[in-house]
mmCIF file of C-alpha atoms and ligand atoms in Angstrom:
data_model
loop_
_atom_site.group_PDB
_atom_site.id
_atom_site.type_symbol
_atom_site.label_atom_id
_atom_site.label_comp_id
_atom_site.label_asym_id
_atom_site.label_seq_id
_atom_site.Cartn_x
_atom_site.Cartn_y
_atom_site.Cartn_z
ATOM 1 C CA MET A 615 36.092 -39.214 -26.113
ATOM 2 C CA SER A 616 32.573 -39.969 -27.262
ATOM 3 C CA VAL A 617 30.188 -37.431 -28.745
ATOM 4 C CA VAL A 618 28.007 -37.723 -25.660
ATOM 5 C CA SER A 619 30.910 -37.065 -23.352
ATOM 6 C CA ASP A 620 32.016 -34.076 -25.488
ATOM 7 C CA ASN A 621 28.515 -32.627 -25.401
ATOM 8 C CA LEU A 622 28.284 -33.173 -21.683
ATOM 9 C CA GLN A 623 31.592 -31.457 -20.956
ATOM 10 C CA ARG A 624 30.682 -28.546 -23.211
ATOM 11 C CA ILE A 625 27.346 -27.988 -21.466
ATOM 12 C CA LEU A 626 28.741 -28.481 -17.964
ATOM 13 C CA SER A 627 31.443 -25.905 -18.693
ATOM 14 C CA THR A 628 28.746 -23.298 -19.372
ATOM 15 C CA LEU A 629 26.644 -24.030 -16.277
ATOM 16 C CA PRO A 630 27.183 -21.967 -13.145
ATOM 17 C CA GLN A 631 28.229 -23.952 -10.054
ATOM 18 C CA HIS A 632 24.809 -23.779 -8.419
ATOM 19 C CA VAL A 633 22.985 -25.321 -11.387
ATOM 20 C CA THR A 634 22.281 -29.065 -11.438
ATOM 21 C CA LEU A 635 22.213 -30.835 -14.771
ATOM 22 C CA VAL A 636 19.612 -33.538 -15.332
ATOM 23 C CA ALA A 637 20.661 -35.475 -18.440
ATOM 24 C CA VAL A 638 17.412 -36.396 -20.165
ATOM 25 C CA SER A 639 17.967 -39.818 -21.684
ATOM 26 C CA LYS A 640 14.427 -40.635 -22.790
ATOM 27 C CA THR A 641 14.187 -42.654 -26.013
ATOM 28 C CA HIS A 642 17.951 -43.263 -25.985
ATOM 29 C CA PRO A 643 19.495 -46.705 -25.369
ATOM 30 C CA VAL A 644 21.438 -47.666 -22.251
ATOM 31 C CA GLU A 645 24.655 -47.650 -24.302
ATOM 32 C CA LEU A 646 24.421 -43.875 -24.623
ATOM 33 C CA ILE A 647 23.525 -43.469 -20.966
ATOM 34 C CA GLN A 648 26.598 -45.560 -20.211
ATOM 35 C CA GLU A 649 28.768 -43.071 -22.119
ATOM 36 C CA ALA A 650 27.421 -40.207 -20.057
ATOM 37 C CA TYR A 651 27.885 -42.261 -16.909
ATOM 38 C CA ILE A 652 31.518 -42.957 -17.744
ATOM 39 C CA ALA A 653 31.969 -39.224 -18.313
ATOM 40 C CA GLY A 654 30.801 -38.707 -14.735
ATOM 41 C CA GLN A 655 27.116 -37.853 -15.094
ATOM 42 C CA ARG A 656 24.954 -39.363 -12.333
ATOM 43 C CA ILE A 657 21.574 -37.646 -12.653
ATOM 44 C CA PHE A 658 19.351 -38.814 -15.484
ATOM 45 C CA GLY A 659 15.819 -37.862 -16.424
ATOM 46 C CA GLU A 660 13.193 -40.049 -18.045
ATOM 47 C CA ASN A 661 9.600 -39.242 -18.814
ATOM 48 C CA ARG A 662 7.990 -42.679 -19.054
ATOM 49 C CA VAL A 663 7.754 -45.266 -16.305
ATOM 50 C CA GLN A 664 7.893 -48.210 -18.698
ATOM 51 C CA GLU A 665 11.198 -46.909 -20.035
ATOM 52 C CA LEU A 666 12.635 -45.804 -16.715
ATOM 53 C CA VAL A 667 12.201 -49.136 -14.909
ATOM 54 C CA PRO A 668 14.242 -51.320 -17.306
ATOM 55 C CA LYS A 669 16.938 -48.648 -17.548
ATOM 56 C CA TYR A 670 17.128 -48.479 -13.758
ATOM 57 C CA GLN A 671 17.502 -52.264 -13.676
ATOM 58 C CA GLN A 672 20.287 -52.312 -16.236
ATOM 59 C CA MET A 673 22.339 -49.358 -15.066
ATOM 60 C CA PRO A 674 24.635 -48.827 -12.052
ATOM 61 C CA LYS A 675 22.814 -48.218 -8.798
ATOM 62 C CA ASP A 676 24.507 -44.928 -7.916
ATOM 63 C CA ILE A 677 22.503 -43.180 -10.632
ATOM 64 C CA GLN A 678 19.836 -40.757 -9.437
ATOM 65 C CA TRP A 679 16.801 -41.187 -11.651
ATOM 66 C CA HIS A 680 14.451 -38.236 -12.058
ATOM 67 C CA LEU A 681 10.962 -38.712 -13.461
ATOM 68 C CA ILE A 682 10.247 -35.574 -15.478
ATOM 69 C CA GLY A 683 7.173 -36.443 -17.554
ATOM 70 C CA THR A 684 3.482 -36.797 -16.898
ATOM 71 C CA LEU A 685 2.966 -39.561 -14.376
ATOM 72 C CA GLN A 686 -0.170 -41.648 -14.084
ATOM 73 C CA ARG A 687 -1.217 -42.554 -10.581
ATOM 74 C CA ASN A 688 -1.369 -46.274 -11.276
ATOM 75 C CA LYS A 689 2.303 -46.271 -12.328
ATOM 76 C CA VAL A 690 3.735 -44.631 -9.218
ATOM 77 C CA LYS A 691 4.184 -48.007 -7.508
ATOM 78 C CA TYR A 692 6.730 -49.140 -10.107
ATOM 79 C CA ILE A 693 9.135 -46.263 -9.461
ATOM 80 C CA ALA A 694 8.494 -45.566 -5.774
ATOM 81 C CA PRO A 695 11.199 -48.019 -4.619
ATOM 82 C CA PHE A 696 14.029 -46.179 -6.344
ATOM 83 C CA VAL A 697 13.121 -42.857 -7.985
ATOM 84 C CA SER A 698 15.239 -39.978 -6.734
ATOM 85 C CA MET A 699 13.026 -37.037 -7.690
ATOM 86 C CA ILE A 700 9.671 -36.540 -9.387
ATOM 87 C CA HIS A 701 9.501 -33.197 -11.242
ATOM 88 C CA SER A 702 6.019 -33.585 -12.622
ATOM 89 C CA VAL A 703 3.595 -33.512 -9.703
ATOM 90 C CA ASP A 704 0.703 -31.823 -11.458
ATOM 91 C CA GLN A 705 -2.272 -32.927 -9.336
ATOM 92 C CA LEU A 706 -3.048 -33.383 -5.678
ATOM 93 C CA ASP A 707 -4.223 -36.970 -6.262
ATOM 94 C CA LEU A 708 -0.828 -37.786 -7.720
ATOM 95 C CA LEU A 709 0.945 -36.305 -4.714
ATOM 96 C CA LYS A 710 -1.243 -38.421 -2.407
ATOM 97 C CA GLU A 711 -0.423 -41.548 -4.378
ATOM 98 C CA ILE A 712 3.321 -40.805 -4.292
ATOM 99 C CA ASN A 713 3.055 -40.273 -0.529
ATOM 100 C CA LYS A 714 1.270 -43.612 -0.133
ATOM 101 C CA GLU A 715 3.695 -45.611 -2.267
ATOM 102 C CA ALA A 716 6.727 -43.907 -0.725
ATOM 103 C CA GLY A 717 5.371 -44.933 2.671
ATOM 104 C CA LYS A 718 5.045 -48.550 1.597
ATOM 105 C CA ASN A 719 8.718 -48.427 0.667
ATOM 106 C CA SER A 720 9.682 -46.615 3.872
ATOM 107 C CA ARG A 721 10.962 -43.735 1.776
ATOM 108 C CA ILE A 722 10.570 -39.997 1.527
ATOM 109 C CA ILE A 723 10.460 -39.064 -2.144
ATOM 110 C CA ASP A 724 11.671 -35.660 -3.333
ATOM 111 C CA CYS A 725 9.041 -33.964 -5.471
ATOM 112 C CA LEU A 726 8.636 -30.756 -7.417
ATOM 113 C CA VAL A 727 5.292 -29.091 -7.933
ATOM 114 C CA GLN A 728 4.830 -28.591 -11.655
ATOM 115 C CA VAL A 729 3.255 -25.243 -12.420
ATOM 116 C CA TYR A 730 1.621 -24.388 -15.705
ATOM 117 C CA ILE A 731 3.386 -21.348 -17.155
ATOM 118 C CA ALA A 732 3.158 -21.918 -20.913
ATOM 119 C CA SER A 733 0.543 -20.810 -23.382
ATOM 120 C CA GLU A 734 0.106 -24.332 -24.765
ATOM 121 C CA GLU A 735 -2.771 -26.555 -23.743
ATOM 122 C CA THR A 736 -0.640 -29.680 -24.126
ATOM 123 C CA LYS A 737 1.497 -28.809 -21.125
ATOM 124 C CA HIS A 738 0.505 -29.783 -17.622
ATOM 125 C CA GLY A 739 0.710 -28.365 -14.143
ATOM 126 C CA PHE A 740 -1.016 -26.677 -11.252
ATOM 127 C CA SER A 741 -2.195 -23.123 -11.792
ATOM 128 C CA PHE A 742 -0.439 -20.564 -9.601
ATOM 129 C CA GLU A 743 -3.549 -20.452 -7.440
ATOM 130 C CA GLU A 744 -3.731 -24.232 -6.975
ATOM 131 C CA ALA A 745 -0.011 -24.419 -6.273
ATOM 132 C CA SER A 746 -0.340 -21.677 -3.699
ATOM 133 C CA GLN A 747 -3.138 -23.582 -1.997
ATOM 134 C CA LEU A 748 -0.995 -26.702 -1.777
ATOM 135 C CA LEU A 749 2.093 -24.828 -0.573
ATOM 136 C CA GLY A 750 0.033 -22.992 1.997
ATOM 137 C CA SER A 751 -1.330 -26.244 3.411
ATOM 138 C CA ASP A 752 0.365 -28.219 6.127
ATOM 139 C CA PHE A 753 1.904 -30.465 3.470
ATOM 140 C CA THR A 754 4.782 -31.817 5.554
ATOM 141 C CA HIS A 755 2.248 -33.384 7.920
ATOM 142 C CA LEU A 756 -0.369 -34.237 5.327
ATOM 143 C CA TYR A 757 2.168 -36.003 3.099
ATOM 144 C CA PRO A 758 4.975 -37.137 5.400
ATOM 145 C CA ASN A 759 6.547 -39.431 2.797
ATOM 146 C CA VAL A 760 6.943 -36.673 0.244
ATOM 147 C CA ARG A 761 9.438 -33.829 0.405
ATOM 148 C CA ILE A 762 8.333 -30.859 -1.673
ATOM 149 C CA CYS A 763 11.717 -29.487 -2.766
ATOM 150 C CA GLY A 764 10.619 -26.840 -5.200
ATOM 151 C CA LEU A 765 8.906 -26.041 -8.462
ATOM 152 C CA MET A 766 9.111 -27.131 -12.073
ATOM 153 C CA GLY A 767 7.891 -25.355 -15.153
ATOM 154 C CA MET A 768 8.033 -25.694 -18.914
ATOM 155 C CA ALA A 769 7.960 -22.579 -21.044
ATOM 156 C CA SER A 770 6.107 -22.346 -24.328
ATOM 157 C CA PHE A 771 7.810 -23.919 -27.313
ATOM 158 C CA SER A 772 8.496 -20.594 -28.974
ATOM 159 C CA ASN A 773 11.230 -18.439 -30.473
ATOM 160 C CA ASP A 774 9.739 -15.449 -28.747
ATOM 161 C CA VAL A 775 12.469 -14.803 -26.187
ATOM 162 C CA ILE A 776 10.442 -12.140 -24.449
ATOM 163 C CA GLN A 777 7.514 -14.473 -23.922
ATOM 164 C CA VAL A 778 9.687 -17.376 -22.722
ATOM 165 C CA LYS A 779 11.531 -15.038 -20.390
ATOM 166 C CA ARG A 780 8.252 -13.736 -19.011
ATOM 167 C CA GLU A 781 7.102 -17.310 -18.320
ATOM 168 C CA PHE A 782 10.319 -18.340 -16.569
ATOM 169 C CA THR A 783 10.390 -15.141 -14.555
ATOM 170 C CA SER A 784 6.792 -15.620 -13.471
ATOM 171 C CA LEU A 785 7.696 -18.952 -11.888
ATOM 172 C CA ALA A 786 10.869 -17.631 -10.257
ATOM 173 C CA ASN A 787 8.878 -14.749 -8.754
ATOM 174 C CA PHE A 788 6.135 -17.107 -7.627
ATOM 175 C CA LYS A 789 8.705 -19.264 -5.845
ATOM 176 C CA SER A 790 10.044 -16.279 -3.858
ATOM 177 C CA GLU A 791 6.523 -15.176 -3.092
ATOM 178 C CA MET A 792 5.562 -18.605 -1.728
ATOM 179 C CA GLU A 793 8.713 -18.837 0.375
ATOM 180 C CA THR A 794 7.980 -15.489 1.977
ATOM 181 C CA ARG A 795 4.232 -15.874 2.361
ATOM 182 C CA TYR A 796 4.303 -19.362 3.890
ATOM 183 C CA ASN A 797 7.757 -19.268 5.445
ATOM 184 C CA ILE A 798 8.843 -22.395 3.573
ATOM 185 C CA LYS A 799 11.973 -23.327 1.654
ATOM 186 C CA LEU A 800 11.728 -24.322 -2.001
ATOM 187 C CA PRO A 801 15.389 -24.812 -2.891
ATOM 188 C CA VAL A 802 14.863 -26.304 -6.351
ATOM 189 C CA LEU A 803 13.653 -24.443 -9.420
ATOM 190 C CA SER A 804 13.616 -26.839 -12.390
ATOM 191 C CA MET A 805 13.352 -24.856 -15.620
ATOM 192 C CA GLY A 806 15.080 -25.053 -18.970
ATOM 193 C CA MET A 807 15.649 -27.619 -21.702
ATOM 194 C CA SER A 808 18.125 -27.830 -24.604
ATOM 195 C CA ASN A 809 16.758 -24.825 -26.445
ATOM 196 C CA ASP A 810 16.177 -22.509 -23.504
ATOM 197 C CA TYR A 811 18.274 -23.511 -20.496
ATOM 198 C CA GLY A 812 20.582 -20.483 -20.751
ATOM 199 C CA LEU A 813 17.629 -18.154 -20.542
ATOM 200 C CA ALA A 814 16.076 -20.239 -17.757
ATOM 201 C CA ILE A 815 19.243 -19.904 -15.672
ATOM 202 C CA GLU A 816 19.261 -16.136 -16.229
ATOM 203 C CA CYS A 817 15.725 -16.146 -14.864
ATOM 204 C CA GLY A 818 16.648 -18.081 -11.719
ATOM 205 C CA SER A 819 16.612 -21.775 -12.621
ATOM 206 C CA ASN A 820 19.003 -23.985 -10.665
ATOM 207 C CA MET A 821 18.102 -27.307 -12.278
ATOM 208 C CA VAL A 822 18.061 -27.804 -16.037
ATOM 209 C CA ARG A 823 16.705 -30.806 -17.925
ATOM 210 C CA VAL A 824 18.778 -31.225 -21.061
ATOM 211 C CA GLY A 825 18.258 -34.058 -23.536
ATOM 212 C CA SER A 826 18.945 -33.548 -27.233
ATOM 213 C CA SER A 827 21.975 -31.288 -26.718
ATOM 214 C CA ILE A 828 23.657 -34.189 -24.930
ATOM 215 C CA PHE A 829 22.337 -37.318 -26.616
ATOM 216 C CA GLY A 830 21.361 -35.988 -30.044
ATOM 217 C CA SER A 831 17.907 -35.621 -31.519
ATOM 218 C CA ARG A 832 15.259 -38.193 -30.743
ATOM 219 C CA THR A 833 13.809 -40.297 -33.517
ATOM 220 C CA TYR A 834 10.407 -40.011 -31.938
ATOM 221 C CA SER A 835 9.005 -37.714 -29.321
ATOM 222 C CA TYR A 836 6.145 -37.615 -26.910
HETATM 223 C C1 PLP B 219 12.174 -34.244 -23.144
HETATM 224 C C2 PLP B 219 12.105 -33.323 -22.003
HETATM 225 C C3 PLP B 219 13.197 -32.477 -21.702
HETATM 226 C C4 PLP B 219 14.457 -32.389 -22.545
HETATM 227 O O1 PLP B 219 14.185 -31.840 -23.794
HETATM 228 P P1 PLP B 219 15.380 -31.479 -24.816
HETATM 229 O O2 PLP B 219 14.776 -30.461 -25.699
HETATM 230 O O3 PLP B 219 15.716 -32.738 -25.530
HETATM 231 O O4 PLP B 219 16.505 -30.963 -24.034
HETATM 232 C C5 PLP B 219 13.075 -31.673 -20.581
HETATM 233 N N1 PLP B 219 11.992 -31.704 -19.791
HETATM 234 C C6 PLP B 219 10.939 -32.498 -20.051
HETATM 235 C C7 PLP B 219 9.772 -32.473 -19.133
HETATM 236 C C8 PLP B 219 10.963 -33.338 -21.149
HETATM 237 O O5 PLP B 219 9.909 -34.135 -21.400
#
């Protein structure tokens, strides 16, 4: 058994059945992804297009690749043919571009609306108000090649459990509110990373994005 496979089994054993694990492989080589793949993992997350594309090309085609990081509009075309889910839709213009490129590929791409819940300026996302405006629009007809599956949020990078919990809970509550107000279904709530996924699940997350706890620490970060 490899370290990666041990880590993976350990984390999976703690996750409730309804929670999906996205193994965040950014900065790590395909050899490590291969280890996770052999251990059975099929959903991987990357945050840069220029890293995702070569990994997609080199790895088995039954992998579901999730784009989890900030996405520039001009790069959507490179991932539109194959990406399985985009967690980081943080602007309407980006959603329009994804819809356009998905159409060119005769695809419907699963997307999450990223909502800004942290106290840090460096994090991205729609405000609750902007997200509500989008979710209240006739988005299935406006963007027929996009499927809005739910919401994504990143909590503050903080040891303050109460604050992080408040942030996660605010997004979980917002999701329920949107579903009721607009009579829509948002099945996915993507919240939680290595240091806070347990708390995120307690607060209602059903998709966690875990990197360093599986693959080890990254030598560089962005
Ligand atoms: C890197 C990253 C993760 C994983 O972070 P870890 O702390 O390594 O688990 C999750 N989500 C996003 C958006 C990321 O960029």
